[in-house]
PDB file of C-alpha atoms in Angstrom:
ATOM      1  CA  UNK A 819     -11.172 -12.378  -7.343  1.00  0.00           C
ATOM      2  CA  UNK A 820     -12.257 -11.992 -11.186  1.00  0.00           C
ATOM      3  CA  UNK A 821     -12.708 -15.763 -11.028  1.00  0.00           C
ATOM      4  CA  UNK A 822     -14.294 -16.038  -7.902  1.00  0.00           C
ATOM      5  CA  UNK A 823     -16.795 -12.974  -8.979  1.00  0.00           C
ATOM      6  CA  UNK A 824     -17.710 -14.107 -12.404  1.00  0.00           C
ATOM      7  CA  UNK A 825     -18.332 -18.062 -10.742  1.00  0.00           C
ATOM      8  CA  UNK A 826     -20.366 -16.264  -8.193  1.00  0.00           C
ATOM      9  CA  UNK A 827     -22.641 -14.403 -10.258  1.00  0.00           C
ATOM     10  CA  UNK A 828     -23.032 -17.255 -12.714  1.00  0.00           C
ATOM     11  CA  UNK A 829     -23.924 -19.469  -9.476  1.00  0.00           C
ATOM     12  CA  UNK A 830     -26.458 -16.884  -8.683  1.00  0.00           C
ATOM     13  CA  UNK A 831     -27.920 -16.016 -12.195  1.00  0.00           C
ATOM     14  CA  UNK A 832     -27.596 -20.273 -13.296  1.00  0.00           C
ATOM     15  CA  UNK A 833     -28.827 -21.847  -9.972  1.00  0.00           C
ATOM     16  CA  UNK A 834     -30.222 -18.870  -7.778  1.00  0.00           C
ATOM     17  CA  UNK A 835     -27.741 -19.785  -5.494  1.00  0.00           C
ATOM     18  CA  UNK A 836     -24.268 -18.145  -4.276  1.00  0.00           C
ATOM     19  CA  UNK A 837     -21.438 -19.230  -3.433  1.00  0.00           C
ATOM     20  CA  UNK A 838     -21.643 -18.953   0.556  1.00  0.00           C
ATOM     21  CA  UNK A 839     -18.005 -17.516   0.700  1.00  0.00           C
ATOM     22  CA  UNK A 840     -17.791 -15.598  -2.373  1.00  0.00           C
ATOM     23  CA  UNK A 841     -17.872 -11.796  -0.679  1.00  0.00           C
ATOM     24  CA  UNK A 842     -15.755 -13.029   2.344  1.00  0.00           C
ATOM     25  CA  UNK A 843     -12.770 -14.223  -0.205  1.00  0.00           C
ATOM     26  CA  UNK A 844     -12.829 -10.995  -2.002  1.00  0.00           C
ATOM     27  CA  UNK A 845     -12.572  -8.497   1.078  1.00  0.00           C
ATOM     28  CA  UNK A 846      -9.699 -11.029   2.126  1.00  0.00           C
ATOM     29  CA  UNK A 847      -8.110 -11.055  -1.471  1.00  0.00           C
ATOM     30  CA  UNK A 848      -8.779  -6.906  -1.415  1.00  0.00           C
ATOM     31  CA  UNK A 849      -6.700  -6.567   1.739  1.00  0.00           C
ATOM     32  CA  UNK A 850      -4.263  -8.971   0.160  1.00  0.00           C
ATOM     33  CA  UNK A 851      -3.796  -6.917  -3.017  1.00  0.00           C
ATOM     34  CA  UNK A 852      -4.203  -3.276  -1.392  1.00  0.00           C
ATOM     35  CA  UNK A 853      -0.916  -3.994   1.336  1.00  0.00           C
ATOM     36  CA  UNK A 854       1.092  -5.954  -1.067  1.00  0.00           C
ATOM     37  CA  UNK A 855       0.584  -3.255  -3.774  1.00  0.00           C
ATOM     38  CA  UNK A 856       1.647  -0.161  -2.104  1.00  0.00           C
ATOM     39  CA  UNK A 857       5.068  -1.499  -1.503  1.00  0.00           C
ATOM     40  CA  UNK A 858       5.606  -2.259  -4.540  1.00  0.00           C
ATOM     41  CA  UNK A 859       4.039   1.033  -5.842  1.00  0.00           C
ATOM     42  CA  UNK A 860       6.312   2.808  -3.424  1.00  0.00           C
ATOM     43  CA  UNK A 861       8.806   0.543  -4.446  1.00  0.00           C
ATOM     44  CA  UNK A 862       8.587   2.077  -8.183  1.00  0.00           C
ATOM     45  CA  UNK A 863       7.873   5.300  -7.556  1.00  0.00           C
ATOM     46  CA  UNK A 864       4.219   4.783  -8.828  1.00  0.00           C
ATOM     47  CA  UNK A 865       2.590   6.126  -5.578  1.00  0.00           C
ATOM     48  CA  UNK A 866       0.105   8.655  -5.978  1.00  0.00           C
ATOM     49  CA  UNK A 867       1.711  12.099  -5.239  1.00  0.00           C
ATOM     50  CA  UNK A 868       1.141  15.856  -5.355  1.00  0.00           C
ATOM     51  CA  UNK A 869       4.226  17.148  -6.947  1.00  0.00           C
ATOM     52  CA  UNK A 870       2.965  20.550  -8.301  1.00  0.00           C
ATOM     53  CA  UNK A 871       4.528  22.287  -5.626  1.00  0.00           C
ATOM     54  CA  UNK A 872       7.864  20.424  -5.344  1.00  0.00           C
ATOM     55  CA  UNK A 873       7.984  21.191  -9.227  1.00  0.00           C
ATOM     56  CA  UNK A 874       8.037  24.745  -8.516  1.00  0.00           C
ATOM     57  CA  UNK A 875      11.075  24.417  -6.074  1.00  0.00           C
ATOM     58  CA  UNK A 876      14.710  24.457  -7.176  1.00  0.00           C
ATOM     59  CA  UNK A 877      16.678  21.366  -7.592  1.00  0.00           C
ATOM     60  CA  UNK A 878      18.265  21.536  -4.074  1.00  0.00           C
ATOM     61  CA  UNK A 879      14.480  22.752  -2.158  1.00  0.00           C
ATOM     62  CA  UNK A 880      12.837  19.656  -4.641  1.00  0.00           C
ATOM     63  CA  UNK A 881      15.593  17.040  -2.706  1.00  0.00           C
ATOM     64  CA  UNK A 882      15.523  18.840   0.944  1.00  0.00           C
ATOM     65  CA  UNK A 883      11.369  18.368   0.091  1.00  0.00           C
ATOM     66  CA  UNK A 884      11.526  14.594  -1.012  1.00  0.00           C
ATOM     67  CA  UNK A 885      13.878  13.428   1.857  1.00  0.00           C
ATOM     68  CA  UNK A 886      10.990  15.057   4.727  1.00  0.00           C
ATOM     69  CA  UNK A 887       8.273  13.552   2.871  1.00  0.00           C
ATOM     70  CA  UNK A 888       9.489  10.146   2.543  1.00  0.00           C
ATOM     71  CA  UNK A 889      11.251  10.209   6.127  1.00  0.00           C
ATOM     72  CA  UNK A 890       7.645  11.925   7.261  1.00  0.00           C
ATOM     73  CA  UNK A 891       5.198   9.084   5.359  1.00  0.00           C
ATOM     74  CA  UNK A 892       7.540   6.269   6.749  1.00  0.00           C
ATOM     75  CA  UNK A 893       7.434   7.674  10.164  1.00  0.00           C
ATOM     76  CA  UNK A 894       3.221   7.866   9.293  1.00  0.00           C
ATOM     77  CA  UNK A 895       3.539   3.714   8.020  1.00  0.00           C
ATOM     78  CA  UNK A 896       5.966   2.678  10.990  1.00  0.00           C
ATOM     79  CA  UNK A 897       3.166   4.145  13.494  1.00  0.00           C
ATOM     80  CA  UNK A 898       0.068   2.735  11.531  1.00  0.00           C
ATOM     81  CA  UNK A 899       1.768  -0.907  11.761  1.00  0.00           C
ATOM     82  CA  UNK A 900       2.144  -0.291  15.165  1.00  0.00           C
ATOM     83  CA  UNK A 901      -1.567   0.353  15.951  1.00  0.00           C
ATOM     84  CA  UNK A 902      -1.999  -2.769  13.452  1.00  0.00           C
ATOM     85  CA  UNK A 903       0.046  -5.017  15.551  1.00  0.00           C
ATOM     86  CA  UNK A 904      -1.953  -4.245  18.334  1.00  0.00           C
ATOM     87  CA  UNK A 905      -5.491  -4.956  16.250  1.00  0.00           C
ATOM     88  CA  UNK A 906      -3.920  -8.550  15.134  1.00  0.00           C
ATOM     89  CA  UNK A 907      -2.640  -9.111  18.954  1.00  0.00           C
ATOM     90  CA  UNK A 908      -6.144  -8.353  19.730  1.00  0.00           C
ATOM     91  CA  UNK A 909      -7.881 -10.161  17.038  1.00  0.00           C
ATOM     92  CA  UNK A 910      -5.742 -13.429  18.116  1.00  0.00           C
ATOM     93  CA  UNK A 911      -7.013 -12.994  21.852  1.00  0.00           C
ATOM     94  CA  UNK A 912     -10.321 -12.909  21.071  1.00  0.00           C
ATOM     95  CA  UNK A 913     -10.706 -15.923  18.375  1.00  0.00           C
ATOM     96  CA  UNK A 914     -12.629 -14.378  16.320  1.00  0.00           C
ATOM     97  CA  UNK A 915     -13.746 -16.434  13.124  1.00  0.00           C
ATOM     98  CA  UNK A 916     -14.971 -14.962  10.171  1.00  0.00           C
ATOM     99  CA  UNK A 917     -18.702 -15.976   8.853  1.00  0.00           C
ATOM    100  CA  UNK A 918     -18.327 -17.950   6.251  1.00  0.00           C
ATOM    101  CA  UNK A 919     -15.223 -19.639   5.976  1.00  0.00           C
ATOM    102  CA  UNK A 920     -14.643 -20.080   9.947  1.00  0.00           C
ATOM    103  CA  UNK A 921     -11.061 -19.104   9.749  1.00  0.00           C
ATOM    104  CA  UNK A 922      -9.365 -17.226  12.483  1.00  0.00           C
ATOM    105  CA  UNK A 923      -9.883 -13.566  11.749  1.00  0.00           C
ATOM    106  CA  UNK A 924      -6.743 -12.739  12.675  1.00  0.00           C
ATOM    107  CA  UNK A 925      -4.568 -14.639   9.603  1.00  0.00           C
ATOM    108  CA  UNK A 926      -7.092 -12.365   6.824  1.00  0.00           C
ATOM    109  CA  UNK A 927      -5.606  -8.982   8.450  1.00  0.00           C
ATOM    110  CA  UNK A 928      -1.578 -10.635   9.206  1.00  0.00           C
ATOM    111  CA  UNK A 929      -0.657  -8.637   5.458  1.00  0.00           C
ATOM    112  CA  UNK A 930      -1.544  -5.498   7.093  1.00  0.00           C
ATOM    113  CA  UNK A 931       0.996  -4.805   9.548  1.00  0.00           C
ATOM    114  CA  UNK A 932       3.577  -6.577   7.051  1.00  0.00           C
ATOM    115  CA  UNK A 933       2.563  -4.501   4.125  1.00  0.00           C
ATOM    116  CA  UNK A 934       2.410  -1.278   6.627  1.00  0.00           C
ATOM    117  CA  UNK A 935       6.386  -2.018   7.394  1.00  0.00           C
ATOM    118  CA  UNK A 936       7.526  -2.964   3.837  1.00  0.00           C
ATOM    119  CA  UNK A 937       6.251   0.139   2.431  1.00  0.00           C
ATOM    120  CA  UNK A 938       7.920   2.393   5.284  1.00  0.00           C
ATOM    121  CA  UNK A 939      11.311   0.658   4.561  1.00  0.00           C
ATOM    122  CA  UNK A 940      10.577   1.304   1.188  1.00  0.00           C
ATOM    123  CA  UNK A 941      10.327   5.231   1.864  1.00  0.00           C
ATOM    124  CA  UNK A 942      12.984   4.982   4.312  1.00  0.00           C
ATOM    125  CA  UNK A 943      15.745   3.668   1.000  1.00  0.00           C
ATOM    126  CA  UNK A 944      13.997   6.404  -1.095  1.00  0.00           C
ATOM    127  CA  UNK A 945      14.957   9.111   1.882  1.00  0.00           C
ATOM    128  CA  UNK A 946      18.660   7.582   2.092  1.00  0.00           C
ATOM    129  CA  UNK A 947      18.730   7.319  -1.784  1.00  0.00           C
ATOM    130  CA  UNK A 948      17.870  11.099  -1.566  1.00  0.00           C
ATOM    131  CA  UNK A 949      20.471  11.777   0.952  1.00  0.00           C
ATOM    132  CA  UNK A 950      23.369   9.535  -0.549  1.00  0.00           C
ATOM    133  CA  UNK A 951      22.596  10.173  -4.681  1.00  0.00           C
ATOM    134  CA  UNK A 952      22.760  13.224  -6.682  1.00  0.00           C
ATOM    135  CA  UNK A 953      19.264  14.080  -7.839  1.00  0.00           C
ATOM    136  CA  UNK A 954      15.701  13.860  -6.781  1.00  0.00           C
ATOM    137  CA  UNK A 955      14.395  10.478  -6.254  1.00  0.00           C
ATOM    138  CA  UNK A 956      11.073   8.780  -6.204  1.00  0.00           C
ATOM    139  CA  UNK A 957      12.144   5.810  -4.418  1.00  0.00           C
ATOM    140  CA  UNK A 958      15.641   3.902  -4.206  1.00  0.00           C
ATOM    141  CA  UNK A 959      15.531   2.718  -7.949  1.00  0.00           C
ATOM    142  CA  UNK A 960      13.650   5.399  -9.602  1.00  0.00           C
ATOM    143  CA  UNK A 961      14.453   8.952 -10.208  1.00  0.00           C
ATOM    144  CA  UNK A 962      12.183  12.021 -10.329  1.00  0.00           C
ATOM    145  CA  UNK A 963      12.805  13.613 -13.689  1.00  0.00           C
ATOM    146  CA  UNK A 964      11.472  17.056 -15.113  1.00  0.00           C
ATOM    147  CA  UNK A 965      10.195  17.563 -18.780  1.00  0.00           C
ATOM    148  CA  UNK A 966      10.913  21.189 -19.597  1.00  0.00           C
ATOM    149  CA  UNK A 967       8.902  20.494 -22.728  1.00  0.00           C
ATOM    150  CA  UNK A 968       5.966  20.684 -21.100  1.00  0.00           C
ATOM    151  CA  UNK A 969       6.233  24.078 -19.756  1.00  0.00           C
ATOM    152  CA  UNK A 970       6.585  25.738 -23.435  1.00  0.00           C
ATOM    153  CA  UNK A 971       3.027  24.182 -24.485  1.00  0.00           C
ATOM    154  CA  UNK A 972       1.645  26.198 -21.386  1.00  0.00           C
TER     155      UNK A 972
END
């Protein structure tokens, strides 16, 4: 994306003509990075979370809450994947093409249902890990840590 954007700026400033497909390509790359990135973030336990409430709970209640949260998140992701599959299907039947590159539009969003499903699976694995293993886990491979030293600085 950076190379594409820089090349487009150089073309626009140096030659008064931009690369005609540059913005479209960047939109596709943003979709790709987003839906591959959310799965990786879930796998590594690096997703955005608001832990103030669960940090106040005891270890057992925090673990139960984490199971509930991960299963709820997985359910929502699978529902969104279902809707995105329906959307991709409608794009396939509409035969829409992208304006600049003239490729079938559905090819640019095929990663969306895949990324949502894989991320949902990551959250199911996190829930199973919390059910089967001791401790509270952010993902199937990352255990949540509580730093008691932070409380002494308040």
